[in-house]
Amino acid sequence: MDLDVHPTDLAAVAAGGVLGALARFGIATAWPHDPGGFPWSTWVINVSGCLLIGVLNTRIQGRIPRLLLGTGFLGGYTTFSTAIAEVSQAGLVYLAATLIGAVLAVAAGSALAR
Amino acid sequence: MTVLLVALGAAVGAPLRFLTDRIMQARFGAAFPWGTLAVNVTGSFVLGLVLGLPLAPGVVALLGTGFCGALTTYSTFSWEILTLSRRREILAATGYALLSITAGMGAAMIGGALGHMLS
């Protein structure tokens, strides 16, 4: 299987991913939520990241900018695993609010960028 | 120190997501986002396991916040739902969203139960 993965591509994804994860960590640390409360920080991170990827993937065509900012930064910034783990505490309203917010945000971001 | 552990985990998690996506596309094509589904479900399992085990906060930052956070993605997930919808593949878009969420929840529960069992 020839994947044809360039080291530059991997480096761009890794660098963006680190910055995105640090941004998420910074927001989550500055804005903690009560146990059992609505995880607003994760919700805002995921929905804002979805809005931004809608803009980015519609507007930006270059391979490296998309890998650095989209796959890397926004991929590291948004999180599926935490959103799923938090459902056991915050409930199905949070699960639905994240999915609906994400889909509306990505559609809005893409529409804005057109 | 915690910041470095988050960064280190993300430096592995994000490229691993990228490589998984490439491998899944090479094997199964690009019609359905199998790569994102695989990393999101796997990451949910690993995070469930990490949260179920009595681990030090630094290890949770490395594996949970850093690695699982960067391995999984909500932004690409939602973009793929939009892309499938725009191709009028409403069944695939709905199926992808529901499969990701239910499989992710199941994987997180199994991971958590396994973590509690091992600790």
CSV table of C-alpha atoms in Angstrom, one decimal:
chain,number,residue,atom,x,y,z
A,1,MET,CA,0.0,0.0,0.0
A,2,ASP,CA,1.6,3.2,-1.1
A,3,LEU,CA,0.3,6.0,1.1
A,4,ASP,CA,2.6,8.7,-0.4
A,5,VAL,CA,2.8,10.6,2.9
A,6,HIS,CA,5.2,13.5,2.9
A,7,PRO,CA,7.2,14.3,6.1
A,8,THR,CA,6.2,17.9,5.6
A,9,ASP,CA,2.5,17.0,5.7
A,10,LEU,CA,3.0,15.0,8.9
A,11,ALA,CA,5.0,17.9,10.5
A,12,ALA,CA,2.2,20.4,9.5
A,13,VAL,CA,-0.5,18.2,11.1
A,14,ALA,CA,1.6,17.6,14.2
A,15,ALA,CA,2.5,21.3,14.7
A,16,GLY,CA,-1.1,22.4,14.1
A,17,GLY,CA,-2.4,19.6,16.4
A,18,VAL,CA,-0.2,20.6,19.3
A,19,LEU,CA,-1.3,24.3,19.0
A,20,GLY,CA,-4.9,23.3,18.8
A,21,ALA,CA,-4.7,20.9,21.8
A,22,LEU,CA,-3.0,23.6,23.8
A,23,ALA,CA,-5.7,26.2,22.9
A,24,ARG,CA,-8.4,23.6,24.0
A,25,PHE,CA,-6.5,22.9,27.2
A,26,GLY,CA,-6.2,26.6,27.9
A,27,ILE,CA,-9.9,27.3,27.5
A,28,ALA,CA,-10.9,24.2,29.5
A,29,THR,CA,-8.5,25.2,32.3
A,30,ALA,CA,-9.7,28.8,32.4
A,31,TRP,CA,-13.4,27.8,32.2
A,32,PRO,CA,-14.0,24.7,34.2
A,33,HIS,CA,-17.5,23.3,34.7
A,34,ASP,CA,-19.2,21.9,37.8
A,35,PRO,CA,-19.4,18.1,37.9
A,36,GLY,CA,-22.8,17.2,36.5
A,37,GLY,CA,-23.1,20.8,35.0
A,38,PHE,CA,-23.3,21.6,31.3
A,39,PRO,CA,-19.7,21.5,29.8
A,40,TRP,CA,-19.9,24.9,28.2
A,41,SER,CA,-16.2,25.1,27.5
A,42,THR,CA,-16.1,21.8,25.4
A,43,TRP,CA,-19.4,22.8,23.7
A,44,VAL,CA,-18.0,26.2,22.7
A,45,ILE,CA,-14.6,24.7,21.6
A,46,ASN,CA,-16.3,22.1,19.4
A,47,VAL,CA,-19.0,24.4,17.9
A,48,SER,CA,-16.5,27.2,17.2
A,49,GLY,CA,-14.0,24.7,15.7
A,50,CYS,CA,-16.8,23.4,13.4
A,51,LEU,CA,-17.7,27.0,12.3
A,52,LEU,CA,-14.0,27.6,11.5
A,53,ILE,CA,-13.5,24.4,9.5
A,54,GLY,CA,-16.6,25.3,7.5
A,55,VAL,CA,-14.9,28.6,6.6
A,56,LEU,CA,-11.4,27.1,6.1
A,57,ASN,CA,-12.4,24.1,3.9
A,58,THR,CA,-14.6,26.3,1.7
A,59,ARG,CA,-12.2,29.2,1.3
A,60,ILE,CA,-8.6,27.7,1.5
A,61,GLN,CA,-7.4,25.4,-1.3
A,62,GLY,CA,-3.7,25.0,-0.5
A,63,ARG,CA,-2.6,21.5,0.8
A,64,ILE,CA,-0.3,22.7,3.5
A,65,PRO,CA,-2.5,25.5,4.9
A,66,ARG,CA,-5.4,23.0,5.1
A,67,LEU,CA,-3.3,20.3,6.8
A,68,LEU,CA,-1.8,22.8,9.3
A,69,LEU,CA,-5.0,24.7,10.1
A,70,GLY,CA,-7.7,22.2,9.4
A,71,THR,CA,-6.4,18.7,10.0
A,72,GLY,CA,-3.8,19.9,12.5
A,73,PHE,CA,-5.1,22.9,14.5
A,74,LEU,CA,-8.8,22.5,14.3
A,75,GLY,CA,-8.5,18.7,14.6
A,76,GLY,CA,-6.4,19.1,17.8
A,77,TYR,CA,-8.6,21.9,19.1
A,78,THR,CA,-12.0,20.1,18.7
A,79,THR,CA,-12.5,16.8,20.5
A,80,PHE,CA,-14.9,13.9,19.9
A,81,SER,CA,-13.6,11.7,22.8
A,82,THR,CA,-14.2,14.4,25.5
A,83,ALA,CA,-17.6,15.3,24.1
A,84,ILE,CA,-18.6,11.6,24.3
A,85,ALA,CA,-17.1,11.0,27.8
A,86,GLU,CA,-18.9,14.1,29.2
A,87,VAL,CA,-22.3,12.6,28.2
A,88,SER,CA,-22.2,10.3,31.2
A,89,GLN,CA,-22.2,13.4,33.4
A,90,ALA,CA,-24.1,16.0,31.4
A,91,GLY,CA,-26.7,13.8,29.7
A,92,LEU,CA,-28.3,13.4,26.3
A,93,VAL,CA,-29.3,17.1,26.0
A,94,TYR,CA,-25.5,17.8,25.9
A,95,LEU,CA,-25.0,15.1,23.3
A,96,ALA,CA,-27.7,16.5,21.1
A,97,ALA,CA,-26.7,20.1,21.7
A,98,THR,CA,-23.2,19.3,20.6
A,99,LEU,CA,-24.2,17.4,17.4
A,100,ILE,CA,-26.8,19.9,16.4
A,101,GLY,CA,-24.6,22.9,17.2
A,102,ALA,CA,-21.7,21.4,15.2
A,103,VAL,CA,-23.7,20.6,12.1
A,104,LEU,CA,-25.4,24.1,12.1
A,105,ALA,CA,-22.0,25.8,12.7
A,106,VAL,CA,-20.1,24.0,9.9
A,107,ALA,CA,-23.0,24.8,7.5
A,108,ALA,CA,-23.0,28.4,8.6
A,109,GLY,CA,-19.2,28.7,8.3
A,110,SER,CA,-19.2,27.2,4.8
A,111,ALA,CA,-22.1,29.5,3.8
A,112,LEU,CA,-20.3,32.6,5.2
A,113,ALA,CA,-17.1,31.7,3.3
A,114,ARG,CA,-18.8,31.3,-0.1
B,1,MET,CA,4.8,20.6,33.0
B,2,THR,CA,1.1,19.7,32.3
B,3,VAL,CA,1.3,21.9,29.1
B,4,LEU,CA,4.2,19.9,27.8
B,5,LEU,CA,2.4,16.6,28.4
B,6,VAL,CA,-0.6,17.8,26.6
B,7,ALA,CA,1.6,19.0,23.7
B,8,LEU,CA,3.5,15.7,23.6
B,9,GLY,CA,0.2,13.6,23.5
B,10,ALA,CA,-1.1,15.8,20.7
B,11,ALA,CA,2.1,15.6,18.7
B,12,VAL,CA,1.4,11.8,18.5
B,13,GLY,CA,-2.4,11.9,18.3
B,14,ALA,CA,-2.9,14.3,15.4
B,15,PRO,CA,-0.4,12.7,12.9
B,16,LEU,CA,-1.9,9.3,13.9
B,17,ARG,CA,-5.4,10.5,12.9
B,18,PHE,CA,-4.0,11.8,9.6
B,19,LEU,CA,-2.2,8.5,8.9
B,20,THR,CA,-5.3,6.4,9.9
B,21,ASP,CA,-7.4,8.5,7.5
B,22,ARG,CA,-4.9,7.9,4.6
B,23,ILE,CA,-4.8,4.1,5.3
B,24,MET,CA,-8.6,3.8,5.5
B,25,GLN,CA,-9.0,5.8,2.3
B,26,ALA,CA,-6.4,3.7,0.5
B,27,ARG,CA,-8.2,0.6,1.6
B,28,PHE,CA,-11.9,1.5,1.5
B,29,GLY,CA,-12.0,4.6,-0.8
B,30,ALA,CA,-13.2,8.1,0.1
B,31,ALA,CA,-17.0,7.6,-0.3
B,32,PHE,CA,-17.6,7.1,3.4
B,33,PRO,CA,-15.4,8.7,6.2
B,34,TRP,CA,-14.2,5.4,7.7
B,35,GLY,CA,-10.9,7.0,8.9
B,36,THR,CA,-12.6,9.6,11.1
B,37,LEU,CA,-15.1,7.0,12.4
B,38,ALA,CA,-12.2,4.7,13.4
B,39,VAL,CA,-10.2,7.4,15.2
B,40,ASN,CA,-13.2,8.8,17.0
B,41,VAL,CA,-14.4,5.4,18.2
B,42,THR,CA,-10.9,4.3,19.2
B,43,GLY,CA,-10.2,7.6,21.0
B,44,SER,CA,-13.5,7.4,22.9
B,45,PHE,CA,-12.5,3.9,24.1
B,46,VAL,CA,-9.0,5.0,25.1
B,47,LEU,CA,-10.4,8.0,27.0
B,48,GLY,CA,-12.9,5.8,28.8
B,49,LEU,CA,-10.1,3.5,29.8
B,50,VAL,CA,-7.9,6.4,30.9
B,51,LEU,CA,-10.7,8.0,33.0
B,52,GLY,CA,-11.6,4.5,34.5
B,53,LEU,CA,-8.1,3.8,35.7
B,54,PRO,CA,-6.6,5.5,38.8
B,55,LEU,CA,-4.0,7.4,36.9
B,56,ALA,CA,-1.9,10.4,37.9
B,57,PRO,CA,-3.1,13.8,36.6
B,58,GLY,CA,0.0,14.1,34.4
B,59,VAL,CA,-0.8,10.8,32.7
B,60,VAL,CA,-4.4,11.9,32.1
B,61,ALA,CA,-3.1,15.1,30.6
B,62,LEU,CA,-0.8,13.2,28.3
B,63,LEU,CA,-3.1,10.4,27.2
B,64,GLY,CA,-6.6,12.0,27.7
B,65,THR,CA,-6.3,15.7,26.9
B,66,GLY,CA,-3.3,15.5,24.6
B,67,PHE,CA,-3.4,12.1,22.8
B,68,CYS,CA,-7.2,11.3,22.7
B,69,GLY,CA,-8.1,15.0,22.2
B,70,ALA,CA,-5.9,15.3,19.1
B,71,LEU,CA,-6.6,11.8,17.8
B,72,THR,CA,-10.3,12.5,17.8
B,73,THR,CA,-12.0,15.4,16.0
B,74,TYR,CA,-15.4,17.0,16.0
B,75,SER,CA,-14.5,19.5,13.2
B,76,THR,CA,-13.7,17.0,10.5
B,77,PHE,CA,-16.6,14.9,11.7
B,78,SER,CA,-19.1,17.7,11.2
B,79,TRP,CA,-17.5,18.7,7.9
B,80,GLU,CA,-17.9,15.2,6.6
B,81,ILE,CA,-21.6,15.2,7.6
B,82,LEU,CA,-22.0,18.4,5.6
B,83,THR,CA,-20.2,17.0,2.6
B,84,LEU,CA,-22.3,13.8,2.6
B,85,SER,CA,-25.5,16.0,2.9
B,86,ARG,CA,-24.4,18.2,0.0
B,87,ARG,CA,-23.9,15.1,-2.2
B,88,ARG,CA,-27.6,14.3,-1.4
B,89,GLU,CA,-26.4,11.2,0.5
B,90,ILE,CA,-28.8,11.9,3.5
B,91,LEU,CA,-28.9,8.3,4.6
B,92,ALA,CA,-25.1,8.1,4.7
B,93,ALA,CA,-24.8,11.4,6.5
B,94,THR,CA,-27.4,10.4,9.1
B,95,GLY,CA,-25.9,6.9,9.4
B,96,TYR,CA,-22.4,8.3,9.8
B,97,ALA,CA,-23.5,10.7,12.6
B,98,LEU,CA,-25.6,8.1,14.5
B,99,LEU,CA,-23.0,5.4,14.0
B,100,SER,CA,-20.2,7.6,15.3
B,101,ILE,CA,-22.1,8.7,18.4
B,102,THR,CA,-23.5,5.3,19.3
B,103,ALA,CA,-20.2,3.4,18.6
B,104,GLY,CA,-18.3,6.2,20.5
B,105,MET,CA,-20.6,5.9,23.5
B,106,GLY,CA,-20.4,2.1,23.5
B,107,ALA,CA,-16.6,2.2,23.2
B,108,ALA,CA,-16.3,4.8,26.0
B,109,MET,CA,-18.5,2.6,28.3
B,110,ILE,CA,-16.5,-0.5,27.5
B,111,GLY,CA,-13.2,1.4,28.1
B,112,GLY,CA,-14.5,2.8,31.4
B,113,ALA,CA,-15.7,-0.6,32.6
B,114,LEU,CA,-12.4,-2.2,31.6
B,115,GLY,CA,-10.6,0.5,33.5
B,116,HIS,CA,-12.6,0.0,36.7
B,117,MET,CA,-12.1,-3.8,36.4
B,118,LEU,CA,-8.3,-3.4,36.0
B,119,SER,CA,-8.0,-1.0,38.9
